[in-house]
XYZ file of C-alpha atoms in Angstrom:
428
model
C -19.992 -85.317 -154.363
C -20.805 -83.567 -151.092
C -19.321 -79.967 -150.901
C -17.337 -80.943 -147.861
C -15.537 -83.586 -149.926
C -14.694 -81.355 -153.000
C -10.935 -81.561 -153.770
C -10.285 -77.884 -153.115
C -12.060 -78.077 -149.704
C -10.159 -81.234 -148.647
C -6.839 -79.587 -149.761
C -7.594 -76.445 -147.695
C -8.568 -78.639 -144.749
C -5.276 -80.538 -144.914
C -3.271 -77.314 -145.244
C -4.916 -75.852 -142.143
C -4.386 -79.053 -140.147
C -0.756 -79.303 -141.082
C -0.216 -75.593 -140.326
C -1.777 -76.070 -136.867
C 0.386 -79.090 -136.176
C 3.592 -77.299 -137.384
C 2.833 -74.269 -135.259
C 2.143 -76.370 -132.196
C 5.314 -78.447 -132.784
C 7.440 -75.255 -132.984
C 6.033 -73.938 -129.754
C 6.532 -77.300 -128.012
C 10.131 -77.447 -129.222
C 10.696 -74.092 -127.514
C 9.193 -75.503 -124.348
C 11.482 -78.526 -124.628
C 14.542 -76.308 -125.077
C 13.660 -74.413 -121.892
C 13.011 -77.662 -120.041
C 16.388 -79.046 -121.167
C 18.182 -75.838 -120.168
C 16.539 -75.867 -116.739
C 17.388 -79.523 -116.197
C 21.035 -78.846 -117.010
C 21.053 -76.171 -114.288
C 19.134 -78.453 -111.863
C 16.275 -75.941 -111.913
C 13.590 -78.308 -113.222
C 10.997 -78.270 -110.427
C 8.011 -79.586 -112.330
C 5.053 -80.511 -110.137
C 3.916 -83.016 -112.785
C 6.994 -84.955 -113.966
C 4.889 -87.404 -115.961
C 3.029 -84.655 -117.748
C 5.688 -82.231 -118.865
C 3.296 -79.576 -120.292
C 1.191 -79.046 -117.199
C 3.441 -76.464 -115.569
C 3.479 -74.265 -118.698
C 0.019 -73.047 -119.736
C 1.244 -71.972 -123.167
C 2.831 -75.347 -123.878
C -0.242 -77.111 -122.578
C -2.439 -75.155 -124.947
C -0.127 -75.964 -127.872
C -0.260 -79.657 -126.964
C -4.106 -79.613 -126.888
C -4.150 -77.856 -130.215
C -1.910 -80.526 -131.729
C -4.089 -83.268 -130.230
C -7.242 -81.731 -131.823
C -5.543 -81.340 -135.203
C -4.232 -84.882 -135.125
C -7.683 -86.211 -134.212
C -9.099 -84.405 -137.276
C -6.190 -85.492 -139.423
C -7.194 -89.125 -138.613
C -10.508 -88.536 -140.474
C -8.526 -88.111 -143.697
C -7.110 -91.637 -143.469
C -10.017 -93.377 -141.607
C -13.446 -93.784 -143.372
C -16.310 -92.661 -141.156
C -17.859 -96.087 -140.872
C -14.594 -97.412 -139.394
C -14.636 -94.615 -136.827
C -18.254 -95.508 -135.877
C -17.457 -99.194 -135.538
C -14.316 -98.437 -133.470
C -16.500 -96.502 -131.055
C -19.071 -99.277 -130.964
C -16.486 -101.758 -129.940
C -15.563 -99.647 -126.902
C -17.954 -101.814 -124.935
C -15.197 -104.492 -124.786
C -12.699 -101.977 -123.508
C -15.154 -100.952 -120.785
C -15.738 -104.640 -119.914
C -11.924 -105.218 -119.731
C -11.544 -102.307 -117.344
C -14.381 -103.642 -115.160
C -12.655 -107.086 -115.020
C -9.350 -105.402 -114.033
C -11.031 -103.418 -111.269
C -13.090 -106.248 -109.894
C -10.014 -108.596 -109.772
C -7.590 -105.927 -108.492
C -5.262 -106.498 -111.450
C -3.320 -103.246 -110.983
C -2.433 -104.202 -107.423
C -1.404 -107.707 -108.459
C 0.894 -106.248 -111.121
C 2.464 -104.012 -108.493
C 2.903 -106.909 -106.060
C 4.371 -109.257 -108.702
C 6.794 -106.711 -110.193
C 10.402 -106.732 -109.032
C 12.635 -103.933 -110.292
C 12.576 -103.998 -114.085
C 10.784 -107.356 -114.039
C 7.089 -106.977 -114.672
C 4.262 -109.366 -113.883
C 4.306 -112.541 -116.034
C 0.872 -113.363 -117.236
C 0.837 -116.822 -115.794
C 1.485 -115.522 -112.298
C -0.836 -112.535 -112.847
C -3.779 -114.738 -113.957
C -3.292 -116.984 -110.929
C -3.224 -114.087 -108.564
C -6.331 -112.456 -110.094
C -8.037 -115.930 -110.327
C -8.712 -115.346 -114.060
C -8.391 -117.608 -117.088
C -4.873 -117.094 -118.460
C -5.906 -116.835 -122.147
C -8.576 -114.266 -121.388
C -6.230 -112.479 -119.043
C -3.847 -112.154 -121.982
C -6.508 -110.464 -124.141
C -7.576 -108.188 -121.370
C -3.989 -107.008 -120.681
C -3.081 -106.648 -124.322
C -6.223 -104.581 -125.052
C -5.826 -102.454 -121.924
C -2.156 -101.693 -122.547
C -2.987 -100.280 -126.015
C -5.107 -97.519 -124.447
C -2.392 -96.726 -121.909
C -3.895 -98.449 -118.856
C -0.776 -100.587 -118.390
C 2.740 -100.494 -119.696
C 3.773 -103.451 -121.877
C 7.374 -103.894 -122.929
C 6.981 -107.163 -124.842
C 3.925 -108.667 -126.520
C 1.811 -111.021 -124.391
C 3.249 -109.779 -121.101
C 2.378 -107.130 -118.655
C 5.479 -104.913 -118.268
C 8.015 -107.572 -119.312
C 8.463 -110.978 -120.780
C 6.684 -113.934 -119.230
C 6.051 -117.515 -120.243
C 4.195 -118.302 -123.416
C 0.450 -118.311 -122.962
C -1.313 -121.615 -123.641
C -4.747 -121.726 -125.205
C -7.591 -122.398 -122.796
C -9.856 -125.380 -123.587
C -13.585 -125.287 -123.147
C -16.580 -123.246 -124.258
C -16.570 -119.558 -125.024
C -18.531 -117.150 -122.900
C -21.246 -117.310 -125.629
C -21.079 -121.122 -125.434
C -21.414 -121.116 -121.711
C -24.585 -119.049 -122.053
C -26.169 -120.885 -124.987
C -24.724 -124.406 -124.501
C -23.292 -124.484 -128.050
C -20.493 -122.840 -130.060
C -21.899 -119.910 -131.987
C -21.951 -121.491 -135.445
C -23.562 -124.694 -134.213
C -26.150 -122.509 -132.463
C -26.893 -120.700 -135.763
C -27.474 -124.035 -137.517
C -30.280 -125.141 -135.144
C -33.639 -124.991 -137.004
C -35.145 -122.542 -134.527
C -32.270 -120.088 -135.075
C -32.418 -120.033 -138.864
C -33.901 -116.495 -139.002
C -30.971 -115.192 -136.912
C -28.546 -117.193 -139.104
C -29.958 -115.473 -142.170
C -29.545 -112.075 -140.476
C -25.924 -113.020 -139.544
C -25.179 -113.967 -143.199
C -26.568 -110.650 -144.507
C -24.672 -108.810 -141.809
C -21.422 -110.461 -142.903
C -22.074 -109.302 -146.445
C -22.421 -105.736 -145.190
C -19.541 -106.083 -142.726
C -17.217 -107.102 -145.527
C -17.691 -103.627 -146.980
C -17.792 -101.842 -143.607
C -14.444 -103.372 -142.665
C -12.803 -101.873 -145.694
C -12.822 -104.894 -148.016
C -14.547 -102.792 -150.662
C -11.242 -101.084 -151.293
C -9.310 -104.364 -151.442
C -8.880 -104.158 -155.227
C -6.913 -100.895 -154.725
C -4.556 -102.709 -152.381
C -4.136 -106.213 -153.787
C -3.962 -106.845 -157.576
C -6.536 -109.655 -157.996
C -6.779 -108.522 -161.635
C -3.205 -109.711 -162.208
C -3.925 -113.308 -161.316
C -3.338 -115.552 -164.386
C -6.291 -115.559 -166.861
C -8.930 -118.209 -166.269
C -7.783 -118.775 -162.625
C -10.303 -120.478 -160.420
C -10.318 -118.868 -156.999
C -11.824 -121.030 -154.263
C -13.233 -118.949 -151.380
C -13.152 -121.372 -148.468
C -15.681 -120.463 -145.808
C -16.940 -117.663 -148.198
C -20.433 -117.389 -146.745
C -23.012 -116.073 -149.174
C -20.384 -114.688 -151.610
C -19.462 -111.229 -150.371
C -15.907 -111.431 -151.698
C -17.041 -112.844 -155.083
C -19.459 -109.913 -155.332
C -16.564 -107.441 -154.977
C -13.811 -109.191 -156.864
C -15.409 -110.729 -159.946
C -17.051 -107.644 -161.507
C -13.635 -106.040 -161.981
C -11.652 -109.191 -162.713
C -13.340 -110.515 -165.896
C -10.970 -113.471 -166.435
C -11.477 -114.991 -162.917
C -13.973 -117.583 -161.777
C -14.826 -118.297 -158.141
C -16.118 -121.247 -156.190
C -17.632 -120.213 -152.892
C -17.594 -122.853 -150.222
C -19.358 -123.037 -146.830
C -21.499 -125.434 -144.810
C -24.721 -126.578 -146.372
C -27.193 -124.267 -144.479
C -25.096 -121.222 -145.538
C -24.858 -122.389 -149.199
C -28.596 -122.941 -149.312
C -29.153 -119.393 -148.034
C -26.719 -118.033 -150.669
C -28.535 -119.738 -153.480
C -32.026 -118.894 -152.281
C -31.467 -115.142 -151.824
C -28.522 -113.968 -154.012
C -27.787 -110.285 -154.510
C -28.381 -108.885 -157.985
C -24.669 -108.945 -158.638
C -24.269 -112.599 -157.586
C -27.360 -113.566 -159.545
C -25.787 -112.144 -162.752
C -22.434 -113.820 -162.046
C -24.186 -117.123 -161.504
C -26.030 -116.750 -164.867
C -22.638 -116.126 -166.531
C -21.140 -119.214 -164.941
C -18.473 -117.199 -163.193
C -19.408 -118.098 -159.615
C -20.695 -121.272 -158.149
C -21.664 -122.324 -154.625
C -20.532 -125.586 -153.088
C -21.229 -127.136 -149.691
C -17.935 -128.158 -148.160
C -16.465 -128.505 -144.663
C -13.063 -126.767 -144.805
C -11.770 -129.156 -142.114
C -11.821 -131.923 -144.764
C -9.738 -132.380 -147.907
C -10.829 -130.480 -151.034
C -12.465 -132.157 -154.069
C -10.100 -133.493 -156.653
C -11.449 -131.192 -159.432
C -10.167 -128.161 -157.512
C -6.584 -129.348 -157.469
C -4.165 -126.574 -158.547
C -6.704 -123.795 -157.944
C -5.928 -120.625 -156.097
C -7.453 -120.547 -152.581
C -8.805 -117.585 -150.635
C -9.427 -117.842 -146.865
C -11.069 -114.577 -145.863
C -11.978 -113.684 -142.274
C -12.095 -117.319 -141.291
C -8.939 -118.250 -139.375
C -9.462 -115.498 -136.810
C -12.516 -117.551 -135.617
C -10.548 -120.778 -135.430
C -8.115 -122.210 -132.894
C -4.526 -122.860 -133.946
C -5.278 -126.588 -134.239
C -8.291 -126.073 -136.512
C -6.526 -123.361 -138.534
C -3.624 -125.739 -139.094
C -6.054 -128.441 -140.265
C -7.794 -126.015 -142.699
C -4.481 -125.004 -144.216
C -3.214 -128.566 -144.517
C -6.423 -129.656 -146.237
C -5.910 -126.838 -148.788
C -2.267 -127.804 -149.255
C -3.282 -131.352 -150.134
C -4.880 -129.773 -153.242
C -1.542 -128.318 -154.515
C -2.858 -124.734 -154.513
C -1.279 -122.408 -157.075
C -1.316 -119.729 -154.375
C -2.870 -119.144 -150.969
C -4.387 -115.854 -150.001
C -5.405 -115.265 -146.460
C -7.323 -112.064 -145.580
C -7.324 -111.641 -141.841
C -6.423 -109.310 -139.006
C -2.761 -108.782 -138.264
C -1.803 -107.702 -134.740
C 1.170 -105.371 -134.551
C 4.036 -105.198 -134.939
C 4.297 -104.541 -131.281
C 5.613 -101.179 -130.129
C 6.052 -100.485 -126.425
C 4.065 -97.595 -125.022
C 7.042 -96.285 -123.074
C 10.673 -97.044 -122.263
C 12.667 -96.746 -119.061
C 15.544 -94.722 -120.536
C 16.073 -91.887 -122.985
C 17.870 -94.242 -125.321
C 14.944 -96.641 -125.142
C 12.432 -93.941 -126.118
C 14.604 -93.017 -129.140
C 14.735 -96.683 -130.176
C 10.938 -97.046 -130.002
C 10.271 -94.114 -132.314
C 13.172 -94.905 -134.659
C 11.673 -98.290 -135.146
C 8.172 -96.831 -135.760
C 9.474 -94.341 -138.262
C 11.507 -96.985 -140.130
C 8.448 -99.288 -140.249
C 6.400 -96.598 -142.057
C 9.246 -95.420 -144.246
C 10.058 -98.822 -145.770
C 7.298 -99.262 -148.352
C 8.937 -102.364 -149.835
C 8.991 -104.357 -146.597
C 7.128 -107.680 -147.313
C 5.898 -107.617 -143.769
C 3.779 -104.552 -144.514
C 3.334 -101.448 -142.439
C 2.035 -101.331 -138.866
C -1.580 -100.480 -138.212
C -3.611 -99.465 -135.244
C -2.664 -101.400 -132.087
C -5.779 -100.137 -130.318
C -8.108 -101.887 -132.769
C -6.034 -105.057 -132.595
C -6.399 -105.106 -128.787
C -10.181 -104.617 -128.983
C -10.715 -107.302 -131.570
C -8.453 -109.625 -129.607
C -10.913 -109.365 -126.753
C -13.892 -109.897 -129.140
C -12.315 -113.064 -130.514
C -11.650 -114.316 -127.026
C -15.176 -113.810 -125.871
C -16.911 -115.321 -128.935
C -14.443 -118.073 -130.104
C -11.649 -118.342 -127.500
C -9.255 -117.439 -130.283
C -6.881 -114.517 -130.840
C -5.769 -111.852 -133.310
C -2.424 -113.224 -134.512
C 0.878 -111.437 -134.739
C 3.114 -111.650 -137.790
C 5.316 -114.197 -135.937
C 2.244 -116.339 -135.153
C 1.069 -116.199 -138.736
C 4.522 -117.284 -140.046
C 4.657 -120.079 -137.452
C 1.182 -121.304 -138.454
C 2.030 -121.240 -142.197
C 5.339 -123.010 -141.651
C 3.643 -125.796 -139.710
C 1.111 -126.231 -142.518
C 3.821 -126.488 -145.154
C 3.807 -122.919 -146.562
C 6.248 -120.030 -146.706
C 5.268 -116.343 -146.493
C 5.467 -114.496 -149.837
C 4.280 -111.078 -148.692
C 1.787 -109.037 -146.754
C -0.419 -106.327 -148.226
C -2.163 -104.173 -145.551
C -5.705 -103.088 -146.379
C -5.714 -99.354 -145.853
C -9.393 -98.847 -145.079
C -9.819 -101.766 -142.667
C -9.635 -102.780 -139.036
C -6.042 -103.919 -139.318
C -6.621 -106.526 -142.018
C -4.091 -107.615 -144.540
C -3.757 -109.949 -147.485
C -1.277 -112.598 -146.418
C 0.086 -114.388 -149.498
C 1.816 -117.764 -149.114
C 3.123 -120.598 -151.272
C 3.743 -124.262 -150.728
C 7.234 -125.481 -149.717
């Protein structure tokens, strides 16, 4: 164990961080009391009403100290590789800001807003001459970093009409002429497909799936359960789950080129599991009904539906339902719940933070706890550019499951992840 990670060092680090935050909070409360007193006497003449600490150098210093301490506190709940990946995805935030500037989005929001009514996305996309679905992802992602105010999800400032999915090729498809997975399956692109498969194995760990067994009790599934990993690639999840769940067996499904790659170059762990007969690989298109011998199995759909449209996702879930699954486990990103960045009244601000505090305090809530909205916004843009899909909200997941003939059982957030959760459902 590195000296910096020794328990006594981490404890001392946490004590110092909390002490810094508490000291800063006490000083800022004194500043707030003075500000409230001056406002009551109509003596509040701040030159920076939107930045209440700027007129008081001591309060400003305290706020900066708290900011630095909170940034360091984040490192105690966010693994370093997630921090690195978060920074790497900042390219999409930069691209979104460039789109907003080139299409004068801020001015259009101003022109389309009337009083408390913001700019509905349909009108905004028409004024900016941008695709409505991509405009949605750009606005959602931008609002999470404070570029715009968003009072209700999928709107800029206030509620607009529901956003319809846009047909056609993705930006990648426009460039290459094919959707990304079809492009990978072309013979001349096989080396890149192999690199992609290996990258997905590594990404499963980088995205926090390696800690999944600490969050979801796979080891409590009934003995001798067969878990079918639909769209399981080269077996990344089997490699993590099976070594610590000795009574489980897994069937990993994917398209034939991927299954051939999995069989031809298995990891040492997968090779051992194959020799024990605990994992098998099967070529299968998840848009078609499952084989009869898998009827009654448990099904895992990991990091698949975020790449699929609502129509294809519905088809995948219906095909699984036709096999009478004993349970359905979906591991995917969960966007939200949505919390506005700001309110227009003192009561509104209190309501925002009361809701946030209640969401984190209720550990038994089957909907799970909220995660980073910034990451959700970034990955929403990534999905839009690669697949013309979206990161779904809880309401959208429930709607999708209901249409496919399932009911939500519960949600288990994955702590060391990019906003992923295990979404458990059962047939109705």
